[in-house]
């Protein structure tokens, strides 16, 4: 399995993520649709997964020994498409077909797109499928790791907790769930819509080994992903504290940007801000 | 009633028993065949399977949504997965997982609805699946089959194990009579089977109602009415040629199913016939749109006219000028 382009370091990942943020915003602007805030909150996590962690080869997307990534919070598909294109799964120009008539780039992930493993978009589905994949990996003949990205608002879906029980019961230490914990969902603050806290305690109680991290700090993230699995015989959970709309000051922490599409002037301002961020040392933490 | 059609063939086993025995045979030879259960190995007759091949049975507890998601994930890694749970829960509680994780994502899971229809009898409507054909017919990329006897069951399990696409099978828990005595060809999805010859009217029946319809054919024969019986184990794809031929040849068509009269075999056939400008005298016999009567499967069948005499009377009424 080729690992070309993997093991990027924190500084390189940070620079790349900054560029990809701009690409996400341009794709959403052109499509006139998309989940802006959530795509920006999980983009750093996807960048590290696809450019450091996952053992994948875009030239052989069906390799049975590849690692699997399942995006349970399927609405942030724009970030996934941009990262897949950056990893070489399909040409960057295809991003301009997002949501167009007959485009394979549907408004939620589908296996029509090279590199995508599972059709998601209805919330609360990904972790069960990921657990099934992790069971399959353990049964062989090809061992691999499985990663699943969950939203925090998504955790109100009870099916997540069925999957959480199952993964711990079956001791799936080849499975890692990552929560994009930006604290906001479409209606407002997660803790006001349906409080899911205390998340770390809940997952520990369900039998998972938990690490809490700053989901935008690449130094910490690299160390955290490198330490997987966190404990033998237990599934791993990365509770990543993130900022919805991360990287664009007027989008940050605004539930209104859940699926708002940037207008021409907003896009220009956002891209200018991302460019000026790129010119300064990569920020850590928040 | 089953006892009335037992004149020739000896009674077989419950289809569920044949399902589990067939699956065990297949799984012995193929370690990639897996069963996923939701605390349902007992009702699925899978205890011997779990005892003999414990590494090929995965238990997920009473969590049907997770059952189907896990099955989809396993299937994506090249395993042949049979997800087994009571049909009532599997096809209602997990409907979104069936739609998205299996069918839309195109993983060739075999979904097995056990104790289907009104098999659970007096346990009530929580445990009945009278909606599954209707719900699943509206979901793209899923073969639907309800085998009638042990031969169809065995054939359907083999066909499902070899299918590159998702399949739903439903089985009942009571012993059923043999219907196919000397089958000329192997079972195939999408085939209807002629189980009684006649050109006056046609019964098109599926699942465990088929022996009742056969009993009706025999009663009518003694009265000089020649009824054709097509067993229709596969609801999708339908054997359109066989069904259209029956509708063109016979003056009346009666569909029979252990399902709501809405959205099942009957409405599928009605749609097919109308699209071909065929309008024979027509009745859909199934469970009507009402609070289902309490009773055993047999009593519920009899109550709603899914019995040899009930179906024969429907035929007489339909043929009356």
Short mmCIF file of C-alpha atoms in Angstrom, two decimals, chain B residues 103-310:
data_model
loop_
_atom_site.label_atom_id
_atom_site.label_comp_id
_atom_site.label_asym_id
_atom_site.label_seq_id
_atom_site.Cartn_x
_atom_site.Cartn_y
_atom_site.Cartn_z
CA UNK B 103 -29.58 -0.38 -0.37
CA UNK B 104 -28.41 3.16 -1.20
CA UNK B 105 -24.83 2.27 -0.27
CA UNK B 106 -25.22 -0.95 -2.28
CA UNK B 107 -23.80 -3.54 0.10
CA UNK B 108 -25.06 -7.07 -0.66
CA UNK B 109 -26.48 -7.81 2.79
CA UNK B 110 -29.16 -10.49 3.13
CA UNK B 111 -31.83 -9.15 5.46
CA UNK B 112 -33.79 -12.02 7.00
CA UNK B 113 -37.12 -11.20 8.58
CA UNK B 114 -38.07 -14.09 10.82
CA UNK B 115 -41.50 -14.87 12.25
CA UNK B 116 -42.91 -12.67 9.51
CA UNK B 117 -46.47 -11.61 8.78
CA UNK B 118 -48.73 -12.78 11.58
CA UNK B 119 -46.49 -15.70 12.62
CA UNK B 120 -46.44 -14.37 16.15
CA UNK B 121 -50.25 -14.55 16.13
CA UNK B 122 -51.76 -13.52 19.43
CA UNK B 123 -48.69 -11.52 20.49
CA UNK B 124 -50.35 -8.66 18.68
CA UNK B 125 -49.55 -6.01 16.13
CA UNK B 126 -46.24 -4.94 17.69
CA UNK B 127 -44.99 -8.34 16.54
CA UNK B 128 -46.73 -8.50 13.16
CA UNK B 129 -45.07 -7.38 9.94
CA UNK B 130 -47.87 -6.44 7.58
CA UNK B 131 -46.02 -3.41 6.25
CA UNK B 132 -42.70 -4.86 5.14
CA UNK B 133 -43.50 -5.50 1.46
CA UNK B 134 -45.02 -2.04 1.16
CA UNK B 135 -42.14 -0.26 2.85
CA UNK B 136 -39.42 -2.21 1.08
CA UNK B 137 -41.03 -2.13 -2.38
CA UNK B 138 -40.55 1.64 -2.30
CA UNK B 139 -36.83 1.30 -1.61
CA UNK B 140 -34.58 0.95 -4.64
CA UNK B 141 -32.03 -1.87 -4.96
CA UNK B 142 -33.57 -4.68 -2.94
CA UNK B 143 -34.80 -8.10 -4.04
CA UNK B 144 -37.85 -9.18 -2.00
CA UNK B 145 -38.83 -12.79 -1.46
CA UNK B 146 -41.26 -14.70 0.74
CA UNK B 147 -40.70 -18.45 0.18
CA UNK B 148 -43.76 -20.66 0.59
CA UNK B 149 -42.30 -24.06 1.34
CA UNK B 150 -39.05 -25.77 2.26
CA UNK B 151 -37.88 -26.11 -1.35
CA UNK B 152 -38.40 -22.42 -2.06
CA UNK B 153 -36.71 -21.55 1.24
CA UNK B 154 -33.66 -23.63 0.53
CA UNK B 155 -33.42 -22.22 -2.98
CA UNK B 156 -33.90 -18.65 -1.79
CA UNK B 157 -31.13 -18.97 0.81
CA UNK B 158 -28.75 -20.33 -1.83
CA UNK B 159 -29.74 -17.58 -4.28
CA UNK B 160 -29.37 -14.90 -1.62
CA UNK B 161 -25.92 -16.17 -0.62
CA UNK B 162 -24.83 -15.82 -4.24
CA UNK B 163 -26.55 -12.49 -4.91
CA UNK B 164 -24.28 -9.49 -5.59
CA UNK B 165 -27.05 -7.13 -4.43
CA UNK B 166 -29.13 -6.66 -1.27
CA UNK B 167 -31.90 -9.19 -0.61
CA UNK B 168 -34.77 -9.35 1.87
CA UNK B 169 -36.17 -12.78 2.79
CA UNK B 170 -39.09 -13.34 5.14
CA UNK B 171 -39.95 -16.60 6.86
CA UNK B 172 -42.62 -17.95 9.15
CA UNK B 173 -42.20 -20.17 12.16
CA UNK B 174 -44.84 -22.89 11.64
CA UNK B 175 -44.29 -26.14 9.72
CA UNK B 176 -45.48 -25.85 6.14
CA UNK B 177 -46.51 -28.49 3.59
CA UNK B 178 -44.34 -29.36 0.61
CA UNK B 179 -45.59 -27.73 -2.58
CA UNK B 180 -42.85 -28.48 -5.11
CA UNK B 181 -42.72 -32.24 -5.47
CA UNK B 182 -40.35 -32.71 -8.39
CA UNK B 183 -39.10 -29.28 -9.41
CA UNK B 184 -37.79 -29.30 -12.97
CA UNK B 185 -35.39 -26.41 -12.44
CA UNK B 186 -33.57 -24.71 -9.58
CA UNK B 187 -35.13 -21.88 -7.62
CA UNK B 188 -34.47 -18.43 -9.04
CA UNK B 189 -35.48 -14.97 -7.86
CA UNK B 190 -38.00 -13.42 -10.22
CA UNK B 191 -39.73 -16.68 -11.10
CA UNK B 192 -43.32 -17.59 -10.38
CA UNK B 193 -44.17 -21.29 -10.14
CA UNK B 194 -47.33 -22.90 -11.45
CA UNK B 195 -48.58 -25.16 -8.68
CA UNK B 196 -52.08 -25.92 -10.03
CA UNK B 197 -53.37 -25.81 -13.60
CA UNK B 198 -56.53 -24.09 -14.73
CA UNK B 199 -57.84 -21.33 -16.99
CA UNK B 200 -61.04 -20.18 -15.28
CA UNK B 201 -59.38 -18.03 -12.68
CA UNK B 202 -55.91 -17.51 -11.23
CA UNK B 203 -54.70 -17.33 -7.67
CA UNK B 204 -51.43 -15.44 -7.35
CA UNK B 205 -50.15 -16.19 -3.85
CA UNK B 206 -46.99 -15.63 -1.89
CA UNK B 207 -45.39 -16.95 1.30
CA UNK B 208 -47.34 -19.12 3.67
CA UNK B 209 -50.68 -18.33 2.05
CA UNK B 210 -49.77 -20.49 -0.95
CA UNK B 211 -50.91 -23.83 0.58
CA UNK B 212 -54.24 -22.20 1.47
CA UNK B 213 -54.69 -21.13 -2.14
CA UNK B 214 -53.79 -24.65 -3.27
CA UNK B 215 -56.54 -25.98 -0.99
CA UNK B 216 -58.97 -23.56 -2.63
CA UNK B 217 -57.97 -24.78 -6.10
CA UNK B 218 -58.78 -28.36 -5.08
CA UNK B 219 -62.17 -27.42 -3.66
CA UNK B 220 -63.04 -25.49 -6.78
CA UNK B 221 -61.89 -28.37 -9.01
CA UNK B 222 -64.43 -30.64 -7.36
CA UNK B 223 -67.07 -28.08 -8.38
CA UNK B 224 -65.87 -27.96 -11.99
CA UNK B 225 -64.03 -24.64 -11.63
CA UNK B 226 -60.49 -24.81 -12.94
CA UNK B 227 -58.22 -22.51 -11.01
CA UNK B 228 -54.60 -21.80 -11.77
CA UNK B 229 -52.24 -21.25 -8.86
CA UNK B 230 -49.05 -19.30 -9.31
CA UNK B 231 -46.74 -19.30 -6.34
CA UNK B 232 -45.00 -15.93 -6.37
CA UNK B 233 -42.08 -16.15 -3.95
CA UNK B 234 -40.40 -13.06 -5.38
CA UNK B 235 -42.24 -9.76 -5.03
CA UNK B 236 -39.41 -7.89 -6.70
CA UNK B 237 -38.56 -8.53 -9.42
CA UNK B 238 -42.00 -9.88 -10.34
CA UNK B 239 -42.33 -12.65 -12.93
CA UNK B 240 -44.25 -10.31 -15.19
CA UNK B 241 -44.59 -12.76 -18.08
CA UNK B 242 -46.21 -15.43 -15.90
CA UNK B 243 -48.52 -12.96 -14.17
CA UNK B 244 -49.60 -11.31 -17.42
CA UNK B 245 -50.24 -14.70 -19.00
CA UNK B 246 -52.49 -15.63 -16.09
CA UNK B 247 -54.40 -12.35 -16.39
CA UNK B 248 -54.81 -12.75 -20.16
CA UNK B 249 -55.96 -16.36 -19.90
CA UNK B 250 -58.22 -16.26 -16.86
CA UNK B 251 -61.40 -14.27 -16.32
CA UNK B 252 -60.56 -13.52 -12.71
CA UNK B 253 -57.41 -12.92 -10.68
CA UNK B 254 -57.14 -13.21 -6.89
CA UNK B 255 -53.94 -12.26 -5.10
CA UNK B 256 -53.22 -13.69 -1.66
CA UNK B 257 -50.63 -12.56 0.88
CA UNK B 258 -49.84 -12.48 4.57
CA UNK B 259 -49.54 -8.70 4.47
CA UNK B 260 -51.68 -5.60 4.51
CA UNK B 261 -53.88 -5.28 1.45
CA UNK B 262 -52.02 -2.00 0.92
CA UNK B 263 -48.70 -1.95 -0.87
CA UNK B 264 -47.98 -5.67 -1.18
CA UNK B 265 -48.32 -8.33 -3.86
CA UNK B 266 -51.90 -7.36 -4.69
CA UNK B 267 -51.18 -3.73 -5.50
CA UNK B 268 -47.99 -4.70 -7.35
CA UNK B 269 -50.03 -7.04 -9.57
CA UNK B 270 -52.83 -4.48 -10.01
CA UNK B 271 -50.30 -1.92 -11.19
CA UNK B 272 -48.74 -4.40 -13.59
CA UNK B 273 -52.09 -5.38 -15.08
CA UNK B 274 -53.29 -1.80 -15.51
CA UNK B 275 -50.07 -0.84 -17.25
CA UNK B 276 -50.83 -3.62 -19.74
CA UNK B 277 -54.49 -2.64 -20.14
CA UNK B 278 -55.67 -5.83 -18.49
CA UNK B 279 -58.71 -5.65 -16.27
CA UNK B 280 -59.87 -9.10 -15.19
CA UNK B 281 -62.24 -9.46 -12.26
CA UNK B 282 -59.82 -8.81 -9.41
CA UNK B 283 -59.54 -9.18 -5.64
CA UNK B 284 -56.69 -8.57 -3.22
CA UNK B 285 -56.88 -10.93 -0.26
CA UNK B 286 -54.68 -10.06 2.69
CA UNK B 287 -55.00 -8.43 6.08
CA UNK B 288 -57.47 -5.55 5.78
CA UNK B 289 -56.86 -2.01 6.96
CA UNK B 290 -58.14 -2.49 10.51
CA UNK B 291 -56.96 -3.39 14.00
CA UNK B 292 -55.93 -7.00 13.38
CA UNK B 293 -58.04 -9.59 15.15
CA UNK B 294 -56.43 -11.48 18.05
CA UNK B 295 -55.61 -15.12 17.45
CA UNK B 296 -53.07 -17.61 16.19
CA UNK B 297 -51.71 -17.29 12.66
CA UNK B 298 -54.23 -19.94 11.60
CA UNK B 299 -57.13 -18.14 13.28
CA UNK B 300 -56.13 -14.80 11.79
CA UNK B 301 -55.88 -16.39 8.34
CA UNK B 302 -59.28 -17.98 8.69
CA UNK B 303 -60.83 -14.78 10.05
CA UNK B 304 -59.77 -12.84 6.97
CA UNK B 305 -60.66 -15.52 4.46
CA UNK B 306 -57.12 -16.75 3.86
CA UNK B 307 -58.28 -20.34 4.06
CA UNK B 308 -59.19 -22.92 1.40
CA UNK B 309 -62.90 -22.30 1.90
CA UNK B 310 -62.54 -18.55 2.29
#
